[in-house]
C-alpha positions as a LaTeX table, in Angstrom:
\begin{tabular}{lrrr}
\hline
Residue & $x$ (\AA) & $y$ (\AA) & $z$ (\AA) \\
\hline
Met1 & $-51.85$ & $-30.27$ & $-72.66$ \\
Ser2 & $-50.20$ & $-29.76$ & $-69.19$ \\
Lys3 & $-47.08$ & $-28.11$ & $-69.02$ \\
Pro4 & $-43.83$ & $-29.64$ & $-68.18$ \\
Gln5 & $-42.37$ & $-29.29$ & $-64.69$ \\
Leu6 & $-39.17$ & $-27.71$ & $-63.68$ \\
Phe7 & $-38.07$ & $-28.47$ & $-59.89$ \\
Met8 & $-36.07$ & $-25.33$ & $-58.70$ \\
Leu9 & $-33.76$ & $-26.01$ & $-55.57$ \\
His10 & $-32.44$ & $-22.73$ & $-53.76$ \\
Phe11 & $-29.03$ & $-21.92$ & $-52.49$ \\
Ala12 & $-27.82$ & $-21.84$ & $-49.20$ \\
Gly13 & $-29.80$ & $-19.44$ & $-47.57$ \\
Gly14 & $-32.46$ & $-19.48$ & $-49.87$ \\
Asn15 & $-36.27$ & $-20.44$ & $-49.65$ \\
Ser16 & $-39.15$ & $-21.23$ & $-52.30$ \\
Asp17 & $-39.06$ & $-17.52$ & $-53.45$ \\
Ser18 & $-35.49$ & $-17.37$ & $-54.16$ \\
Phe19 & $-36.01$ & $-17.73$ & $-58.10$ \\
Asn20 & $-39.08$ & $-15.77$ & $-57.90$ \\
Phe21 & $-36.56$ & $-12.86$ & $-60.53$ \\
Met22 & $-36.76$ & $-15.92$ & $-63.25$ \\
Asn23 & $-40.72$ & $-16.33$ & $-63.35$ \\
Pro24 & $-41.28$ & $-14.09$ & $-65.93$ \\
Tyr25 & $-38.98$ & $-15.88$ & $-68.36$ \\
Leu26 & $-40.22$ & $-19.23$ & $-67.75$ \\
Gly27 & $-43.72$ & $-19.17$ & $-68.39$ \\
Glu28 & $-43.64$ & $-22.30$ & $-70.30$ \\
Phe29 & $-43.16$ & $-24.56$ & $-67.27$ \\
Lys30 & $-44.97$ & $-25.27$ & $-64.38$ \\
Leu31 & $-42.73$ & $-24.06$ & $-61.36$ \\
Glu32 & $-41.92$ & $-26.36$ & $-58.54$ \\
Thr33 & $-39.85$ & $-24.00$ & $-55.97$ \\
Leu34 & $-38.72$ & $-26.34$ & $-53.46$ \\
Glu35 & $-37.79$ & $-25.31$ & $-49.85$ \\
Leu36 & $-35.85$ & $-27.07$ & $-47.11$ \\
Pro37 & $-37.40$ & $-26.47$ & $-43.49$ \\
Gly38 & $-36.68$ & $-23.93$ & $-41.05$ \\
Arg39 & $-37.39$ & $-20.84$ & $-43.85$ \\
Gly40 & $-39.83$ & $-19.21$ & $-45.91$ \\
Ala41 & $-43.42$ & $-20.94$ & $-45.58$ \\
Ser42 & $-41.47$ & $-23.31$ & $-43.41$ \\
Ser43 & $-39.75$ & $-21.28$ & $-40.86$ \\
Asp44 & $-42.05$ & $-23.50$ & $-37.93$ \\
Glu45 & $-40.19$ & $-26.68$ & $-38.82$ \\
Ile46 & $-36.67$ & $-27.72$ & $-37.58$ \\
Leu47 & $-33.75$ & $-26.88$ & $-39.77$ \\
Ile48 & $-31.65$ & $-29.66$ & $-41.56$ \\
Lys49 & $-28.38$ & $-30.19$ & $-41.03$ \\
Asp50 & $-27.45$ & $-33.45$ & $-42.81$ \\
Phe51 & $-26.82$ & $-33.69$ & $-46.39$ \\
Ser52 & $-28.50$ & $-36.89$ & $-46.84$ \\
Thr53 & $-31.41$ & $-36.02$ & $-44.75$ \\
Ala54 & $-32.11$ & $-32.69$ & $-46.92$ \\
Ala55 & $-31.60$ & $-34.71$ & $-49.97$ \\
Asn56 & $-34.46$ & $-37.32$ & $-48.91$ \\
Tyr57 & $-36.48$ & $-34.31$ & $-48.04$ \\
Ile58 & $-36.38$ & $-32.84$ & $-51.48$ \\
Tyr59 & $-36.61$ & $-36.39$ & $-53.04$ \\
Thr60 & $-40.00$ & $-36.78$ & $-51.05$ \\
Gln61 & $-40.90$ & $-33.40$ & $-52.20$ \\
Ile62 & $-40.77$ & $-34.06$ & $-55.72$ \\
Lys63 & $-42.15$ & $-37.51$ & $-55.66$ \\
Lys64 & $-45.31$ & $-35.84$ & $-54.39$ \\
Arg65 & $-45.46$ & $-32.97$ & $-56.68$ \\
Leu66 & $-44.52$ & $-34.94$ & $-59.79$ \\
Thr67 & $-47.59$ & $-34.90$ & $-62.26$ \\
Ser68 & $-45.73$ & $-34.74$ & $-65.83$ \\
Arg69 & $-43.62$ & $-37.32$ & $-67.65$ \\
Asn70 & $-41.76$ & $-34.26$ & $-69.12$ \\
Phe71 & $-39.67$ & $-32.65$ & $-66.17$ \\
Leu72 & $-36.32$ & $-31.21$ & $-65.73$ \\
Ile73 & $-34.52$ & $-30.17$ & $-62.27$ \\
Tyr74 & $-32.47$ & $-27.05$ & $-61.60$ \\
Gly75 & $-30.24$ & $-26.27$ & $-58.64$ \\
His76 & $-28.16$ & $-23.48$ & $-57.92$ \\
Ser77 & $-24.90$ & $-23.71$ & $-55.57$ \\
Met78 & $-25.97$ & $-26.12$ & $-52.63$ \\
Gly79 & $-29.11$ & $-26.82$ & $-54.74$ \\
Ala80 & $-26.97$ & $-28.16$ & $-57.62$ \\
Ser81 & $-25.39$ & $-30.68$ & $-55.02$ \\
Leu82 & $-28.83$ & $-31.51$ & $-53.75$ \\
Ala83 & $-30.44$ & $-31.86$ & $-57.02$ \\
Phe84 & $-27.87$ & $-34.14$ & $-58.27$ \\
Lys85 & $-28.30$ & $-36.50$ & $-55.58$ \\
Val86 & $-31.84$ & $-36.42$ & $-55.59$ \\
Thr87 & $-31.80$ & $-37.11$ & $-59.75$ \\
Gly88 & $-29.99$ & $-40.39$ & $-58.86$ \\
Met89 & $-32.21$ & $-41.67$ & $-56.46$ \\
Leu90 & $-35.33$ & $-40.90$ & $-58.85$ \\
Glu91 & $-33.46$ & $-42.53$ & $-61.37$ \\
Glu92 & $-33.28$ & $-45.93$ & $-58.87$ \\
Asp93 & $-37.20$ & $-45.58$ & $-59.05$ \\
Ser94 & $-37.03$ & $-45.43$ & $-62.93$ \\
Ile95 & $-38.02$ & $-41.94$ & $-63.17$ \\
Thr96 & $-35.81$ & $-39.89$ & $-65.19$ \\
Pro97 & $-35.71$ & $-36.11$ & $-65.63$ \\
Leu98 & $-35.04$ & $-34.76$ & $-69.16$ \\
Cys99 & $-32.24$ & $-32.94$ & $-67.67$ \\
Leu100 & $-30.26$ & $-31.73$ & $-64.78$ \\
Ile101 & $-29.15$ & $-27.94$ & $-64.81$ \\
Val102 & $-26.60$ & $-27.02$ & $-62.21$ \\
Ser103 & $-24.84$ & $-23.82$ & $-61.78$ \\
Gly104 & $-22.56$ & $-22.05$ & $-59.38$ \\
Asn105 & $-21.10$ & $-25.63$ & $-58.43$ \\
Ala106 & $-18.33$ & $-27.36$ & $-60.24$ \\
Gly107 & $-19.78$ & $-30.75$ & $-59.12$ \\
Pro108 & $-18.75$ & $-33.89$ & $-56.80$ \\
Lys109 & $-15.26$ & $-34.00$ & $-55.49$ \\
Ile110 & $-14.42$ & $-30.28$ & $-56.31$ \\
Lys111 & $-14.83$ & $-28.14$ & $-53.16$ \\
Glu112 & $-12.73$ & $-26.33$ & $-50.62$ \\
Asn113 & $-11.87$ & $-28.15$ & $-47.62$ \\
Lys114 & $-13.23$ & $-25.81$ & $-45.16$ \\
Lys115 & $-15.89$ & $-25.93$ & $-42.30$ \\
Arg116 & $-17.57$ & $-22.38$ & $-42.72$ \\
Tyr117 & $-20.40$ & $-23.47$ & $-40.43$ \\
Leu118 & $-18.37$ & $-23.91$ & $-37.90$ \\
Leu119 & $-16.94$ & $-20.13$ & $-37.64$ \\
Glu120 & $-17.95$ & $-17.32$ & $-34.78$ \\
Asp121 & $-21.24$ & $-15.36$ & $-36.63$ \\
Lys122 & $-19.10$ & $-12.52$ & $-37.47$ \\
Glu123 & $-16.39$ & $-14.48$ & $-39.40$ \\
Phe124 & $-18.93$ & $-16.66$ & $-40.67$ \\
Ile125 & $-20.17$ & $-13.27$ & $-42.54$ \\
Thr126 & $-17.32$ & $-12.16$ & $-43.43$ \\
Glu127 & $-16.67$ & $-15.55$ & $-45.54$ \\
Val128 & $-20.26$ & $-15.54$ & $-46.82$ \\
Thr129 & $-19.97$ & $-11.59$ & $-48.01$ \\
Lys130 & $-17.40$ & $-13.04$ & $-50.14$ \\
Leu131 & $-19.58$ & $-14.58$ & $-52.44$ \\
Gly132 & $-21.89$ & $-11.98$ & $-52.91$ \\
Gly133 & $-25.68$ & $-12.05$ & $-53.25$ \\
Leu134 & $-25.99$ & $-10.84$ & $-49.78$ \\
Pro135 & $-27.78$ & $-7.19$ & $-49.74$ \\
Leu136 & $-26.44$ & $-4.25$ & $-47.46$ \\
Glu137 & $-29.71$ & $-3.77$ & $-45.52$ \\
Phe138 & $-29.09$ & $-7.55$ & $-44.63$ \\
Leu139 & $-25.85$ & $-6.74$ & $-43.04$ \\
Glu140 & $-26.68$ & $-3.66$ & $-41.54$ \\
Ser141 & $-29.86$ & $-5.44$ & $-39.65$ \\
Gln142 & $-28.93$ & $-7.40$ & $-36.53$ \\
Glu143 & $-32.69$ & $-8.36$ & $-36.49$ \\
Leu144 & $-31.96$ & $-10.26$ & $-40.16$ \\
Leu145 & $-28.52$ & $-11.61$ & $-39.23$ \\
Asp146 & $-30.02$ & $-13.19$ & $-35.86$ \\
Tyr147 & $-32.67$ & $-15.01$ & $-38.52$ \\
Phe148 & $-30.48$ & $-15.84$ & $-40.64$ \\
Ile149 & $-27.46$ & $-16.95$ & $-39.58$ \\
Pro150 & $-28.71$ & $-20.16$ & $-38.04$ \\
Ile151 & $-30.27$ & $-20.92$ & $-41.50$ \\
Leu152 & $-27.27$ & $-20.05$ & $-43.94$ \\
Lys153 & $-24.97$ & $-22.26$ & $-41.05$ \\
Ala154 & $-27.25$ & $-25.11$ & $-41.73$ \\
Asp155 & $-27.07$ & $-24.77$ & $-45.24$ \\
Phe156 & $-23.14$ & $-24.40$ & $-45.66$ \\
Glu157 & $-23.27$ & $-27.84$ & $-43.12$ \\
Ile158 & $-25.14$ & $-29.88$ & $-45.91$ \\
Ser159 & $-23.17$ & $-28.27$ & $-48.56$ \\
Glu160 & $-19.63$ & $-28.51$ & $-46.96$ \\
Glu161 & $-20.33$ & $-32.19$ & $-45.36$ \\
Asn162 & $-21.80$ & $-33.76$ & $-48.88$ \\
Asn163 & $-20.83$ & $-36.77$ & $-49.28$ \\
Leu164 & $-21.14$ & $-37.15$ & $-53.50$ \\
Gly165 & $-18.41$ & $-39.19$ & $-54.63$ \\
Ser166 & $-17.16$ & $-40.78$ & $-57.92$ \\
Glu167 & $-19.37$ & $-43.55$ & $-57.17$ \\
Ser168 & $-22.62$ & $-41.13$ & $-57.82$ \\
Ile169 & $-23.18$ & $-41.29$ & $-61.75$ \\
Ile170 & $-26.33$ & $-40.69$ & $-63.28$ \\
Lys171 & $-27.76$ & $-41.28$ & $-66.74$ \\
Thr172 & $-29.79$ & $-37.76$ & $-67.10$ \\
Pro173 & $-28.00$ & $-35.42$ & $-69.23$ \\
Ile174 & $-26.45$ & $-32.67$ & $-67.33$ \\
Tyr175 & $-25.93$ & $-28.89$ & $-68.24$ \\
Ser176 & $-23.37$ & $-26.90$ & $-65.96$ \\
Ile177 & $-23.52$ & $-22.87$ & $-65.83$ \\
Met178 & $-21.19$ & $-21.00$ & $-63.45$ \\
Gly179 & $-19.66$ & $-17.47$ & $-63.31$ \\
Asp180 & $-16.36$ & $-16.22$ & $-65.12$ \\
Val181 & $-14.87$ & $-15.24$ & $-61.56$ \\
Glu182 & $-16.36$ & $-18.26$ & $-59.27$ \\
Lys183 & $-13.98$ & $-20.42$ & $-57.40$ \\
His184 & $-13.27$ & $-23.60$ & $-59.31$ \\
Val185 & $-15.05$ & $-22.51$ & $-62.44$ \\
Glu186 & $-11.76$ & $-23.73$ & $-64.16$ \\
Asp187 & $-13.19$ & $-27.13$ & $-63.15$ \\
Ile188 & $-16.68$ & $-26.79$ & $-64.80$ \\
Thr189 & $-16.24$ & $-29.87$ & $-67.18$ \\
Asn190 & $-15.93$ & $-32.26$ & $-64.26$ \\
Trp191 & $-19.54$ & $-32.80$ & $-64.23$ \\
Ser192 & $-19.16$ & $-34.44$ & $-67.63$ \\
Lys193 & $-17.52$ & $-37.47$ & $-65.61$ \\
Tyr194 & $-20.91$ & $-37.66$ & $-63.65$ \\
Thr195 & $-23.34$ & $-38.56$ & $-66.55$ \\
Thr196 & $-23.29$ & $-41.44$ & $-68.93$ \\
Thr197 & $-25.09$ & $-39.57$ & $-71.72$ \\
Ser198 & $-24.70$ & $-35.98$ & $-72.63$ \\
Phe199 & $-23.08$ & $-33.07$ & $-71.06$ \\
Asp200 & $-22.68$ & $-29.53$ & $-71.70$ \\
Tyr201 & $-21.89$ & $-26.33$ & $-70.05$ \\
Glu202 & $-21.60$ & $-22.31$ & $-70.08$ \\
Val203 & $-19.40$ & $-19.59$ & $-68.46$ \\
Leu204 & $-21.25$ & $-16.47$ & $-67.94$ \\
Thr205 & $-19.64$ & $-13.14$ & $-66.41$ \\
Gly206 & $-19.91$ & $-12.66$ & $-62.76$ \\
Asn207 & $-19.33$ & $-14.09$ & $-59.27$ \\
His208 & $-21.16$ & $-16.91$ & $-57.51$ \\
Phe209 & $-24.51$ & $-14.96$ & $-57.68$ \\
Phe210 & $-23.86$ & $-14.42$ & $-61.45$ \\
Ile211 & $-27.67$ & $-15.97$ & $-61.88$ \\
Phe212 & $-29.18$ & $-12.21$ & $-60.83$ \\
Asn213 & $-27.26$ & $-10.26$ & $-63.91$ \\
Asn214 & $-27.66$ & $-13.13$ & $-66.54$ \\
Thr215 & $-31.37$ & $-13.92$ & $-65.81$ \\
Glu216 & $-32.43$ & $-14.26$ & $-69.18$ \\
Lys217 & $-29.75$ & $-16.55$ & $-70.59$ \\
Val218 & $-29.77$ & $-18.77$ & $-67.68$ \\
Cys219 & $-33.50$ & $-19.24$ & $-68.39$ \\
Ser220 & $-32.82$ & $-19.44$ & $-72.01$ \\
Val221 & $-30.65$ & $-22.41$ & $-71.11$ \\
Ile222 & $-33.03$ & $-24.03$ & $-69.11$ \\
Lys223 & $-35.70$ & $-23.74$ & $-71.86$ \\
Glu224 & $-33.11$ & $-25.21$ & $-74.49$ \\
Cys225 & $-32.74$ & $-28.06$ & $-72.45$ \\
Tyr226 & $-36.18$ & $-28.88$ & $-72.26$ \\
Lys227 & $-36.73$ & $-28.48$ & $-76.19$ \\
Lys228 & $-33.48$ & $-30.77$ & $-77.10$ \\
Asn229 & $-34.11$ & $-33.47$ & $-74.79$ \\
Val230 & $-37.67$ & $-33.48$ & $-75.16$ \\
Ala231 & $-37.36$ & $-34.02$ & $-78.72$ \\
Lys232 & $-34.50$ & $-36.87$ & $-78.18$ \\
Lys233 & $-36.73$ & $-38.86$ & $-75.61$ \\
Ala234 & $-39.94$ & $-38.64$ & $-78.15$ \\
Leu235 & $-37.00$ & $-39.89$ & $-81.25$ \\
Asp236 & $-35.63$ & $-42.63$ & $-78.80$ \\
Leu237 & $-39.33$ & $-44.03$ & $-78.05$ \\
Leu238 & $-40.01$ & $-43.77$ & $-81.48$ \\
Thr239 & $-36.98$ & $-45.98$ & $-82.47$ \\
Glu240 & $-38.30$ & $-48.37$ & $-80.03$ \\
Lys241 & $-41.45$ & $-48.62$ & $-81.63$ \\
Met242 & $-39.69$ & $-49.70$ & $-84.61$ \\
Gln243 & $-37.63$ & $-52.52$ & $-83.66$ \\
\hline
\end{tabular}
């Protein structure tokens, strides 16, 4: 029996290795760690700066890799917005994930009206540093900054110019996780407006990158979402056959 698939969408500046720290806790899944062009294994490709183009790119990657009827999608921060958009696109093709797990993101229409990607490099890095997640060696290396700043700015443009609105509603269950000192954590239940089925959430200790300090807990949420929703899917199919 093949493993269920877990598609993982990275945060701004991330790549296909961004969730390696979760791998030891997710052995029951076939992990599909996706990445946008212009970084990691796709460094020779042109960066995407448009939200819809990025969503289409991820949608295409998922369609190419999808082999299981039972799969979940997980995204952090920018990845959460893209995961939500792509889930809706998949549903239009009658392909429905068991669950959408989103972290570090309070959902559509809850965002700061900032265009940080337009800032000068020094100001931009100052803003990004406030979110946490940038190691000291990164900040002290001009070579690393020169490489990553264009990637980060492209991803921030995708995130800050996303076109998610109230018309975007999915039928896939949503589970949201945020850190207790993140901006907009008080709006975490906003996600409940964007699914016609079930919604649940949890607030963990930490800033925007709380996932690094709560790895086992985040992974346990993902596993519980799978168990709960695969059981529900089986029950729904049985009920249909009996009618």
